[in-house]
Coordinates of C-alpha atoms and ligand atoms in Angstrom, one line a residue:
X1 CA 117.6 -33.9 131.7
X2 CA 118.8 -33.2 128.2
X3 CA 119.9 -29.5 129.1
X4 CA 122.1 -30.6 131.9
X5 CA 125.7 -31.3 132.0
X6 CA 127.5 -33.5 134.0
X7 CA 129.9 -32.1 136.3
X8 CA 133.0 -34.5 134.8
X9 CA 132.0 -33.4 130.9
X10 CA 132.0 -29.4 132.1
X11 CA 136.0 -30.1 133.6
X12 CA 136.8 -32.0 130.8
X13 CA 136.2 -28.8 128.8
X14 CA 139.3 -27.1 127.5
X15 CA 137.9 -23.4 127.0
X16 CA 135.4 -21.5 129.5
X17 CA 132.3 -20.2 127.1
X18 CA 129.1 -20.6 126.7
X19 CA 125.3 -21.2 129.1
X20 CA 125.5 -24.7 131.1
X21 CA 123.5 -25.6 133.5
X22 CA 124.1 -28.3 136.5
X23 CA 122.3 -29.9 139.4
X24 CA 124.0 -31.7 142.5
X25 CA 124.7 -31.8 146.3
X26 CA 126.8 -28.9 147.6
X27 CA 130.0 -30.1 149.7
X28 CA 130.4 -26.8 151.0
X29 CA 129.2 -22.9 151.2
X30 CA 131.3 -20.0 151.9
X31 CA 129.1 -17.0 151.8
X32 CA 130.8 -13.8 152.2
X33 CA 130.0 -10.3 151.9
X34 CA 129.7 -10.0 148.0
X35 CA 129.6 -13.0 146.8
X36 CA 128.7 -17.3 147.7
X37 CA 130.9 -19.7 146.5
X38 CA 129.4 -23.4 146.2
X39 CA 131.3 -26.2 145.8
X40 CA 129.1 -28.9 143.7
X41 CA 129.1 -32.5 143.1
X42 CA 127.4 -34.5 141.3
X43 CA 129.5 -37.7 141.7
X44 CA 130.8 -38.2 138.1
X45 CA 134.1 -37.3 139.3
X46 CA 136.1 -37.1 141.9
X47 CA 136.0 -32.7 142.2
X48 CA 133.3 -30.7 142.5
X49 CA 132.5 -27.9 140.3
X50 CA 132.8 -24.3 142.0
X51 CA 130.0 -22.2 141.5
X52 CA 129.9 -18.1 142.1
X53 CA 126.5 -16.9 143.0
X54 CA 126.9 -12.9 142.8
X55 CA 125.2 -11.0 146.3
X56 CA 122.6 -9.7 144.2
X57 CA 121.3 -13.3 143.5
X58 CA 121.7 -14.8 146.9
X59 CA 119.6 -11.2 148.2
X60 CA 116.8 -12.6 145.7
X61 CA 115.8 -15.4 148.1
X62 CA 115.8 -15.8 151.7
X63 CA 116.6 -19.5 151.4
X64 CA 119.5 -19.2 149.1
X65 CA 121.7 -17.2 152.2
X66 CA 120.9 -20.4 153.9
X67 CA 122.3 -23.0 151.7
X68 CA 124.4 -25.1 153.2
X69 CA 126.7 -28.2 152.9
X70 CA 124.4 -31.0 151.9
X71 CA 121.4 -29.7 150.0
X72 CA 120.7 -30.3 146.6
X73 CA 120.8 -27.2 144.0
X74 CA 120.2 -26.5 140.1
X75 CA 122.6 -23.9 138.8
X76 CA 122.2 -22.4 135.5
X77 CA 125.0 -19.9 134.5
X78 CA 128.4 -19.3 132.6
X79 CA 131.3 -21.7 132.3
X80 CA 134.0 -18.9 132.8
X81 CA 137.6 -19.2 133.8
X82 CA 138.5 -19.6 137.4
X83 CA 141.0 -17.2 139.1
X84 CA 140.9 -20.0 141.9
X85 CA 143.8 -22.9 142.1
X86 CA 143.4 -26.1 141.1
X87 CA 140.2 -25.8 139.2
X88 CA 140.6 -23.9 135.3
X89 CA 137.0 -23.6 135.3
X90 CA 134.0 -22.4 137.7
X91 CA 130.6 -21.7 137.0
X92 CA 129.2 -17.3 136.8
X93 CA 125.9 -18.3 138.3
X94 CA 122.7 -16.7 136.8
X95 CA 120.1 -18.6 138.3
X96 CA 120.7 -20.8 141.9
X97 CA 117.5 -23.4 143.1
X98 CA 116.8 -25.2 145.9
X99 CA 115.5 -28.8 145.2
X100 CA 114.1 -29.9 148.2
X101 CA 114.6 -28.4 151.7
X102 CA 118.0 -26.9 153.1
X103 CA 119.8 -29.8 154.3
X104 CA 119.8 -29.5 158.2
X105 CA 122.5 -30.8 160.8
X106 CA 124.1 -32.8 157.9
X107 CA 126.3 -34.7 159.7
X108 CA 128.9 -34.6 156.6
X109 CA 131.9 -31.8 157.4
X110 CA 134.6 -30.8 155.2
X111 CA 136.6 -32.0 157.9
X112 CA 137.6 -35.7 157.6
X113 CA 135.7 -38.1 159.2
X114 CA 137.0 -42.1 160.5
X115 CA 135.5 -44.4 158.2
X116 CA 134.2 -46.6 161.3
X117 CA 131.9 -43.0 162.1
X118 CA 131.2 -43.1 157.9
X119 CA 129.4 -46.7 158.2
X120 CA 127.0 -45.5 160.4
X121 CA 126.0 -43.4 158.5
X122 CA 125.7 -45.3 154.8
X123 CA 123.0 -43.8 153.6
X124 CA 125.0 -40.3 153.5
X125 CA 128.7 -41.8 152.6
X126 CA 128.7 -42.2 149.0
X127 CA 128.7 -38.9 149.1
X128 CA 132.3 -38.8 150.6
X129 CA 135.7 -37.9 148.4
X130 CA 136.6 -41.7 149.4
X131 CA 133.7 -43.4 149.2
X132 CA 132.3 -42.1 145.7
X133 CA 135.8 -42.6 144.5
X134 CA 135.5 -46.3 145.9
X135 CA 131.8 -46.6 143.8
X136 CA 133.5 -45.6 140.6
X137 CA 136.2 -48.0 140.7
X138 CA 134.1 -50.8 141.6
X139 CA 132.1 -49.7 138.5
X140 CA 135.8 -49.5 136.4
X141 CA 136.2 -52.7 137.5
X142 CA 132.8 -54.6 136.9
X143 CA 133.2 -53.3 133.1
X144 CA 137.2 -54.6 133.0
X145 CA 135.9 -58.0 134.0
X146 CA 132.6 -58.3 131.5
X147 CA 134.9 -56.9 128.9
X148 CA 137.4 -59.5 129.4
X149 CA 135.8 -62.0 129.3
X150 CA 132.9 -61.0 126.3
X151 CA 135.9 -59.9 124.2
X152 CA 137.3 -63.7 124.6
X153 CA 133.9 -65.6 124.2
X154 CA 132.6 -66.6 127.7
X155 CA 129.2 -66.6 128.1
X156 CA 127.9 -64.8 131.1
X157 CA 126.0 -67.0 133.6
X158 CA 123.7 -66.2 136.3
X159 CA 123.8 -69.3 139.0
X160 CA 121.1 -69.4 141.7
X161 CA 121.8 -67.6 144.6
X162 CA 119.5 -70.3 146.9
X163 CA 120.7 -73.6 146.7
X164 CA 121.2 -77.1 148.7
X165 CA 124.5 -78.2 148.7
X166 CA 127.8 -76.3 150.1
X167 CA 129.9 -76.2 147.6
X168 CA 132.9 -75.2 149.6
X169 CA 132.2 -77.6 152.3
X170 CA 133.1 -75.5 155.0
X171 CA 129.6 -74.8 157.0
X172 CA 129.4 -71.5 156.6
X173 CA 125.9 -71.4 155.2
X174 CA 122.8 -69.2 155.6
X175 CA 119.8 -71.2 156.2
X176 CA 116.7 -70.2 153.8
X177 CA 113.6 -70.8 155.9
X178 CA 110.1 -70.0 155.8
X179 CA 109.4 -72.1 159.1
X180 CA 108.1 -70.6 162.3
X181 CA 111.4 -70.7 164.4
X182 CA 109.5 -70.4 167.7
X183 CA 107.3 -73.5 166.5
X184 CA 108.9 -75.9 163.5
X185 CA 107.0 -79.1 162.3
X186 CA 108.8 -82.0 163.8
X187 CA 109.1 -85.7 162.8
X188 CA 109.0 -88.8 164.8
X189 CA 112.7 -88.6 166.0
X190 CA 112.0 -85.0 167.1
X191 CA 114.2 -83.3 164.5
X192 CA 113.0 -80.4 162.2
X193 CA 111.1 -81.6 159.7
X194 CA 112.3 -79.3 156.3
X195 CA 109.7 -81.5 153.9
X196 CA 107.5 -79.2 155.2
X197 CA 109.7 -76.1 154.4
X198 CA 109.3 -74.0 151.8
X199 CA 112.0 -76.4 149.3
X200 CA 111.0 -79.2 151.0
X201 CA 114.7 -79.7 151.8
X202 CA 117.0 -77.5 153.5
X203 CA 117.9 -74.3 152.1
X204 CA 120.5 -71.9 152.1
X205 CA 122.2 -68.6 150.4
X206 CA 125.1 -69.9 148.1
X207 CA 128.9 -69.7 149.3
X208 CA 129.9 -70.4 145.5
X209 CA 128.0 -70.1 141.9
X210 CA 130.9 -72.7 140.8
X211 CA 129.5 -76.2 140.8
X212 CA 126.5 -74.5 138.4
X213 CA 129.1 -72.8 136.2
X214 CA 130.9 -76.6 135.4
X215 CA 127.0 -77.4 134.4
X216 CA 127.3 -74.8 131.8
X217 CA 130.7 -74.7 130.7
X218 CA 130.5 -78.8 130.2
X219 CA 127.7 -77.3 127.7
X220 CA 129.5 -74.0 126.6
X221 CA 133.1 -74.5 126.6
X222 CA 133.5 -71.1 128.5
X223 CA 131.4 -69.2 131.1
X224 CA 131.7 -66.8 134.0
X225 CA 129.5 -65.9 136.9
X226 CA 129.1 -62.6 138.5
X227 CA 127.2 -62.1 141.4
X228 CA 126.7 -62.3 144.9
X229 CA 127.8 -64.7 147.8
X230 CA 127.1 -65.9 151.0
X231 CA 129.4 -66.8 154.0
X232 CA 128.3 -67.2 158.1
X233 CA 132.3 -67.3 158.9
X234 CA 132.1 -65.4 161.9
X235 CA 135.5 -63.9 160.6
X236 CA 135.4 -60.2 162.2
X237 CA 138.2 -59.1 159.7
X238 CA 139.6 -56.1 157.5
X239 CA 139.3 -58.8 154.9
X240 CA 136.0 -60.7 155.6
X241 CA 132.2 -59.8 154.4
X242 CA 129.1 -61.7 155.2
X243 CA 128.0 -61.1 151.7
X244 CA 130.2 -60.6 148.7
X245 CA 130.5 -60.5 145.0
X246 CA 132.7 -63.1 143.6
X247 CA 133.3 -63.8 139.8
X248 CA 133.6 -66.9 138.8
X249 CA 135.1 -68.3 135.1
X250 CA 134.7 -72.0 134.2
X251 CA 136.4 -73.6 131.1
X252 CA 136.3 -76.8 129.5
X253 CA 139.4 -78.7 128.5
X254 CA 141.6 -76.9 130.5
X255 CA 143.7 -77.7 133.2
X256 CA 145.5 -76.1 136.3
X257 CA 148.5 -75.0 134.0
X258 CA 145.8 -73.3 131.4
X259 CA 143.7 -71.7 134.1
X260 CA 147.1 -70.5 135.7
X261 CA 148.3 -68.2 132.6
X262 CA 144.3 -67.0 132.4
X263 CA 144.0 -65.7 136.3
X264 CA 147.2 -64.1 135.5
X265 CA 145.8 -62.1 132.4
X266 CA 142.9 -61.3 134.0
X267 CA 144.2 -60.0 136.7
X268 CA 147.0 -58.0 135.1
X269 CA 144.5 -56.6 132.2
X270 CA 141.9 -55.8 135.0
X271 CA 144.5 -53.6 136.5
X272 CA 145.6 -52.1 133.7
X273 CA 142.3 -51.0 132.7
X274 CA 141.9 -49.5 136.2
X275 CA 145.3 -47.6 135.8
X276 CA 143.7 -46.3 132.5
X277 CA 140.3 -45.3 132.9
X278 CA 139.8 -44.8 136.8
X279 CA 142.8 -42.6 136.6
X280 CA 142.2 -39.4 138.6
X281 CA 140.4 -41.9 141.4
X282 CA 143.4 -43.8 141.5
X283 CA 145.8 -41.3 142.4
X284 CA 143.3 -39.9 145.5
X285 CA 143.8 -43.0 146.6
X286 CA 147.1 -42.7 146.1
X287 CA 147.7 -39.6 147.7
X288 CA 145.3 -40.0 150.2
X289 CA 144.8 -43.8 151.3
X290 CA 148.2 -45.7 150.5
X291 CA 150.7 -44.1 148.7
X292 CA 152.3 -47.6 147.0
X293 CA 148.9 -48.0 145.7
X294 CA 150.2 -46.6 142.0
X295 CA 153.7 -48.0 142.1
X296 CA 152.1 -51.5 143.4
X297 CA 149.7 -51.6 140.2
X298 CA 152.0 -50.9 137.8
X299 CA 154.6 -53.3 138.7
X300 CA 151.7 -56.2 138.6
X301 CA 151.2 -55.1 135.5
X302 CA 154.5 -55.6 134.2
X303 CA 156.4 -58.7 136.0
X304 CA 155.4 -62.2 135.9
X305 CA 153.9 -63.7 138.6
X306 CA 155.9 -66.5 140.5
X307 CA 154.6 -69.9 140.8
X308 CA 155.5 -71.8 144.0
X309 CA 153.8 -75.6 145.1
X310 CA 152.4 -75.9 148.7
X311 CA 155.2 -78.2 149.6
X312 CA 157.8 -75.3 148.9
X313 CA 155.6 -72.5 150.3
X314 CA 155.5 -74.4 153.5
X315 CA 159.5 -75.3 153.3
X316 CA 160.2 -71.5 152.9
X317 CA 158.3 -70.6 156.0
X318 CA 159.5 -73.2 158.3
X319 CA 162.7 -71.9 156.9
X320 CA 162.1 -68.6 157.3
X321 CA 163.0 -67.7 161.0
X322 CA 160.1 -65.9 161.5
X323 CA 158.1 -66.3 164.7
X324 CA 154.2 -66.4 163.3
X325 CA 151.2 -66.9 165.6
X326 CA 149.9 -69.9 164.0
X327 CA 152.0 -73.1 163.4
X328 CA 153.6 -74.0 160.4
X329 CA 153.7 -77.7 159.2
X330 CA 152.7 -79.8 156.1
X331 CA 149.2 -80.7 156.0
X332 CA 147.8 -77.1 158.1
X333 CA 146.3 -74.5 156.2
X334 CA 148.4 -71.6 154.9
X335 CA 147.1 -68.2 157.5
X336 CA 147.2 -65.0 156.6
X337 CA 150.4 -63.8 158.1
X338 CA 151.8 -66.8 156.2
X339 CA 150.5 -66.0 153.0
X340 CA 151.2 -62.1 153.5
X341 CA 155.3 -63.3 154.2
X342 CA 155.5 -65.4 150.8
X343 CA 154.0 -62.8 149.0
X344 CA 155.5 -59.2 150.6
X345 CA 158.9 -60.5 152.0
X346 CA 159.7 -63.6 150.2
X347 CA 158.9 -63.0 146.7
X348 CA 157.7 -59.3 146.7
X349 CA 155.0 -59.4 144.1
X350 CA 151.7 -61.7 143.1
X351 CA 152.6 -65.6 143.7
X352 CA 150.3 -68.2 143.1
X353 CA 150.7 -71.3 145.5
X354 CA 149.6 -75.0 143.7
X355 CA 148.9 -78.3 144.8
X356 CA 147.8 -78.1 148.8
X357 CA 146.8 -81.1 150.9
X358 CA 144.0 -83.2 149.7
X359 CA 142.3 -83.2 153.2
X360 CA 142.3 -79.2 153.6
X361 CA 140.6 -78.7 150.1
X362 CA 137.6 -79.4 148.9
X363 CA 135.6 -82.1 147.6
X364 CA 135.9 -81.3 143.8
X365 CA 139.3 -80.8 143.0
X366 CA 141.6 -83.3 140.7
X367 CA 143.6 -85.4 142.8
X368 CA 147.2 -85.4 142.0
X369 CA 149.3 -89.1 141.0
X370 CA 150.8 -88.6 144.0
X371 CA 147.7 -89.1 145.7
X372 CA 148.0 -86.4 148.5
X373 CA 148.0 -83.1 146.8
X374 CA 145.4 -81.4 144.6
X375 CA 145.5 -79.5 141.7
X376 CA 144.8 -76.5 143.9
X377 CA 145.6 -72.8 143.2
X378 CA 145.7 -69.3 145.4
X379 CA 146.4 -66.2 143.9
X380 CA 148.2 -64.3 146.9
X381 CA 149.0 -60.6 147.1
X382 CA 151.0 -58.5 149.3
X383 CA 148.5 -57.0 152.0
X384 CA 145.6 -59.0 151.4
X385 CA 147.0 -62.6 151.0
X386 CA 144.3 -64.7 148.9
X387 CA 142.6 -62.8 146.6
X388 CA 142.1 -66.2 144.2
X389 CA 141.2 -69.6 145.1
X390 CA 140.9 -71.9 141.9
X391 CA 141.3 -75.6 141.1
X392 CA 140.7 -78.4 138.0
X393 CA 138.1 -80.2 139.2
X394 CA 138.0 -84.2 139.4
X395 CA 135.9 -84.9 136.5
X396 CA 136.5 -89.0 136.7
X397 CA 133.7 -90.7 138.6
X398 CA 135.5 -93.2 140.4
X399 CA 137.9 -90.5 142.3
X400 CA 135.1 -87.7 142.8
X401 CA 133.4 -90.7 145.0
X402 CA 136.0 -91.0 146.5
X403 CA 136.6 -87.3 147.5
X404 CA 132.8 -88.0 148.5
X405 CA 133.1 -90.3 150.7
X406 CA 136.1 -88.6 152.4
X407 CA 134.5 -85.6 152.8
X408 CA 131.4 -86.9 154.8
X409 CA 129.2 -86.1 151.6
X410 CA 126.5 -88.6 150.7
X411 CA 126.6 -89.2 146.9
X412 CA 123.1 -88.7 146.1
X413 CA 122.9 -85.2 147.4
X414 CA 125.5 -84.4 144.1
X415 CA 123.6 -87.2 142.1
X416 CA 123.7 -84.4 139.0
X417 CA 127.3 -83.6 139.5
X418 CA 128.4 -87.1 139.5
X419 CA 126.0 -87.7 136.5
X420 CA 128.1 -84.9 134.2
X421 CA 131.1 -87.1 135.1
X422 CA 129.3 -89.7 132.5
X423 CA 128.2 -87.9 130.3
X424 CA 131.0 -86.2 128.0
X425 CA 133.5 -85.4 130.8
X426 CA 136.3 -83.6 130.5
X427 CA 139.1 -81.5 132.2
X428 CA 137.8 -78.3 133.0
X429 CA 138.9 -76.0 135.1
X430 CA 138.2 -72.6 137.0
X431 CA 138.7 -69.6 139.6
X432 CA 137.1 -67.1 141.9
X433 CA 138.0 -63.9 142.2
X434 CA 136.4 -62.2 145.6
X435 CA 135.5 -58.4 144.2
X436 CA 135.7 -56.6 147.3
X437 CA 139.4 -58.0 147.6
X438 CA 140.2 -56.7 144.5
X439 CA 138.9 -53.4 144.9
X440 CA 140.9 -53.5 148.3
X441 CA 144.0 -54.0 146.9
X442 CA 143.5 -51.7 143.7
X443 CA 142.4 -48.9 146.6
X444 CA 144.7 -49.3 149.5
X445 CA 141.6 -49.4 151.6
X446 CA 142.3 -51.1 155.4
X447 CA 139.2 -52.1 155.9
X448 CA 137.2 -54.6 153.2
X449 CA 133.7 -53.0 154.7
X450 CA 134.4 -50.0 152.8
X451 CA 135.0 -50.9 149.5
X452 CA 131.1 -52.4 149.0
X453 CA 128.5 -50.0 149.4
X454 CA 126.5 -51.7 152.3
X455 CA 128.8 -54.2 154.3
X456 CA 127.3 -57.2 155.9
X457 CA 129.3 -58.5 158.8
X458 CA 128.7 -60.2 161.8
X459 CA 125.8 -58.1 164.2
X460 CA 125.5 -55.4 161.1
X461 CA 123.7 -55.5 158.2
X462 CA 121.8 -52.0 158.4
X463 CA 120.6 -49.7 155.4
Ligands
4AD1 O1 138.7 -69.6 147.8 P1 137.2 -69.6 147.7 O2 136.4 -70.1 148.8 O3 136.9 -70.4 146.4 C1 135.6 -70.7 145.9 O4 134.6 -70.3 146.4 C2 135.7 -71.5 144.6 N1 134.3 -72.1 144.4 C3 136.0 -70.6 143.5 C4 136.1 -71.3 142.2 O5 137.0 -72.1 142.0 N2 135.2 -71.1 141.3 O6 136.7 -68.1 147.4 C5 137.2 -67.4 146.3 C6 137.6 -66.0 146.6 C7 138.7 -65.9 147.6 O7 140.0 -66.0 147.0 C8 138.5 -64.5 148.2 O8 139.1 -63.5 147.3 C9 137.0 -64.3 148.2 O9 136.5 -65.3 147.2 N3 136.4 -64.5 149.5 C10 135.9 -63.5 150.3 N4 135.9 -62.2 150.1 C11 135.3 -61.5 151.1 N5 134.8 -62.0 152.2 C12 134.8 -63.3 152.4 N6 134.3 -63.9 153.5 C13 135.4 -64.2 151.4 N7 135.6 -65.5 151.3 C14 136.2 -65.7 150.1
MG2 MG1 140.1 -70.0 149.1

């Protein structure tokens, strides 16, 4: 390992000079009369490294004439200066391996290929100018957010990924079952019996780590979760996954106002990071995706973010003039195309929407004095709409029962969260930031299936 340089670290190098040695996946071959030329990645940058193998090499072994697009090679050689544009640097080959076989019918051209072909074929897209540059961001960005966060105190909490209760309320729950389907244990009334499942109880794959993090942050002041989450919407959208990583901050004695001017810093320090250190990806998105990518991120960085309640957002729109496919009235959920016109056309940057209906929202939010509205929040963003949903929760007893009751939930099944409402309660407050929207935006990606590595949506969840 030792003796081998990383593609990135040998372009990073100002002067040619000097033995290196490398090993990666060729994107491409030209051999010609004298000489190959190889272009090599390794996936540690966006470029490939070009490599000159001299005739007389190549004439050495048979297999060598045969390398193609695809296999895997270890070049040893000299880090000279390249006559070539766009590249300062290529690599004099002295020695050219094969590991492994020759790569046959790889199904990866230089041409471009549609990303709907590229999903077919997971396994082989990382290996794609987009796709690797999408796995490096994500990897940019899951550092920005630890780093946040460590660097202000939160304590990093992994919350259960199976669980009982839906914490968003909406039904949208996998079911974790060990039962035979073709033959469950019944009861007496001829329903499923699930005491005789694997919980004892119905199961399912979490839609939210959030009612776990207010456990720990009514214990540690500040936490955030980080992981993965579940939804059975059968949402076939650009912006919609089965499964998808959500990050999740909690805080104690804070309230919607607080937890406002946090999602804001987060989210303008998380791009700024991204604009820093996942620079050269950045701008091939730029270039290549959506070129308002750059101009979009830097501008988020800089201006505040406008704060709008419900009741205005939905006075603007039935305002507007616009004819949108989905009704507009107090009391309906905001849609996408709404949420895309407050953001793009009506304010033209970030906006962050408070206080919605009590009866569109969940369970655990704080009730407002004027008993209809919640202390609600939604971070929206031109092109994606909603990219954070956050709230202060109802931490008195008496209202949270109430929310209960209204909701159709029995009490008992949230005996534990209604017992941390008497024990030391407090205003707390927190947010959840879906990752694959983020990356979305930060990319200029249309599709959210290809900004994880392996999407799960409706009738797909292959490799
Ligand atoms: O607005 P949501 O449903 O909020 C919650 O789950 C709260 N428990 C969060 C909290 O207060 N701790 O989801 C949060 C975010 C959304 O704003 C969106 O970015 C993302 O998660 N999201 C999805 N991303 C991809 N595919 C899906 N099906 C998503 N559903 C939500
Ligand atoms: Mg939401």
């Amino acid at each position: 390992m030792a003796d081998f340089s990383r593609v990135k670290d040998l372009l990073e190098r100002q002067r040619p000079g000097g033995e290196v040695a490398v090993r990666g996946w060729l994107r491409s071959a030209r051999h010609s009369k004298d000489v190959s030329f190889l272009d090599l990645s390794d996936g540690s940058c966006l470029a490939g490294i070009q490599v000159v193998v001299p005739r007389d090499l190549v004439d050495h072994a048979a297999e060598l004439r045969k390398l193609g697009t695809g296999s895997a090679v270890e070049v040893r050689g000299e880090l000279v200066a390249s006559p070539a544009r766009g590249q300062s640097l290529e690599i004099q080959a002295g020695a050219v391996e094969l590991v492994g076989d020759v790569a046959e019918d790889y199904p990866l051209q230089k041409k471009r290929h549609s990303f709907e072909f590229l999903r077919t074929i997971s396994h082989l897209r990382p290996r794609t100018n987009t796709i690797g540059a999408v796995l490096r961001v994500r990897n940019c960005a899951a550092r920005a957010i630890h780093r946040f966060f460590q660097d202000r105190g939160f304590v990093y909490l992994q919350t259960p990924i199976i669980t009982e209760s839906d914490c968003e309320g909406a039904g949208e729950l996998f079911r974790v079952s060990t039962l035979d389907p073709s033959k469950p244990p019944r009861d007496a009334q001829g329903e499923v019996d699930f005491s005789q499942d694997f919980f004892g109880k119905q199961a399912y794959l979490t839609v939210s780590g959030q009612l776990e993090a207010e456990i720990a942050a009514l214990a540690l002041t500040n936490v955030y979760t980080f992981g993965p989450t579940f939804r059975a919407e059968n949402s076939n959208t650009s912006r919609h996954l089965a499964e998808f990583w959500m990050i999740e901050p909690e805080m104690a004695f804070c309230d919607l106002a607080g937890q406002m001017d946090l999602t804001e810093e987060f989210l303008k320090e998380i791009f700024q990071t991204m604009l820093d250190e996942c620079t050269e990806d950045l701008e091939f998105f730029n270039k290549r995706i959506d070129k308002t990518v750059l101009a979009t991120l830097e501008h988020i960085v800089e201006s505040p973010f406008e704060r709008i309640d419900y009741t205005e957002a939905v006075a603007v729109l039935e305002k507007c003039g616009r004819d949108f496919e989905y009704p507009v009235r107090w009391g309906l959920h905001l849609q996408s195309e709404h949420e895309r016109y407050l953001t793009e056309v009506h304010i033209g940057r970030p906006l962050i929407v408070t206080d919605y209906p009590r009866a569109i929202k969940p369970f655990y939010m704080y009730v407002n004095d004027d008993g209809k509205t919640v202390r609600a929040m939604d971070v929206l963003v031109p092109k994606i709409g909603e990219i954070v949903g956050g709230s202060q929760r109802e931490h008195r007893l008496e209202e949270l029962d109430i929310r209960l009751e209204e909701c159709g939930l029995a009490p008992r099944d949230y005996w534990w969260y209604r017992d941390l409402r008497r024990h030391g309660s407090v205003p707390h407050s927190g947010f959840g930031l879906g990752f694959e929207r983020l990356v979305q935006f930060a990319t200029g990606m249309e599709n959210i299936r290809d900004v994880i590595p392996f999407p799960r949506v409706p009738g797909f969840a292959e490799f």
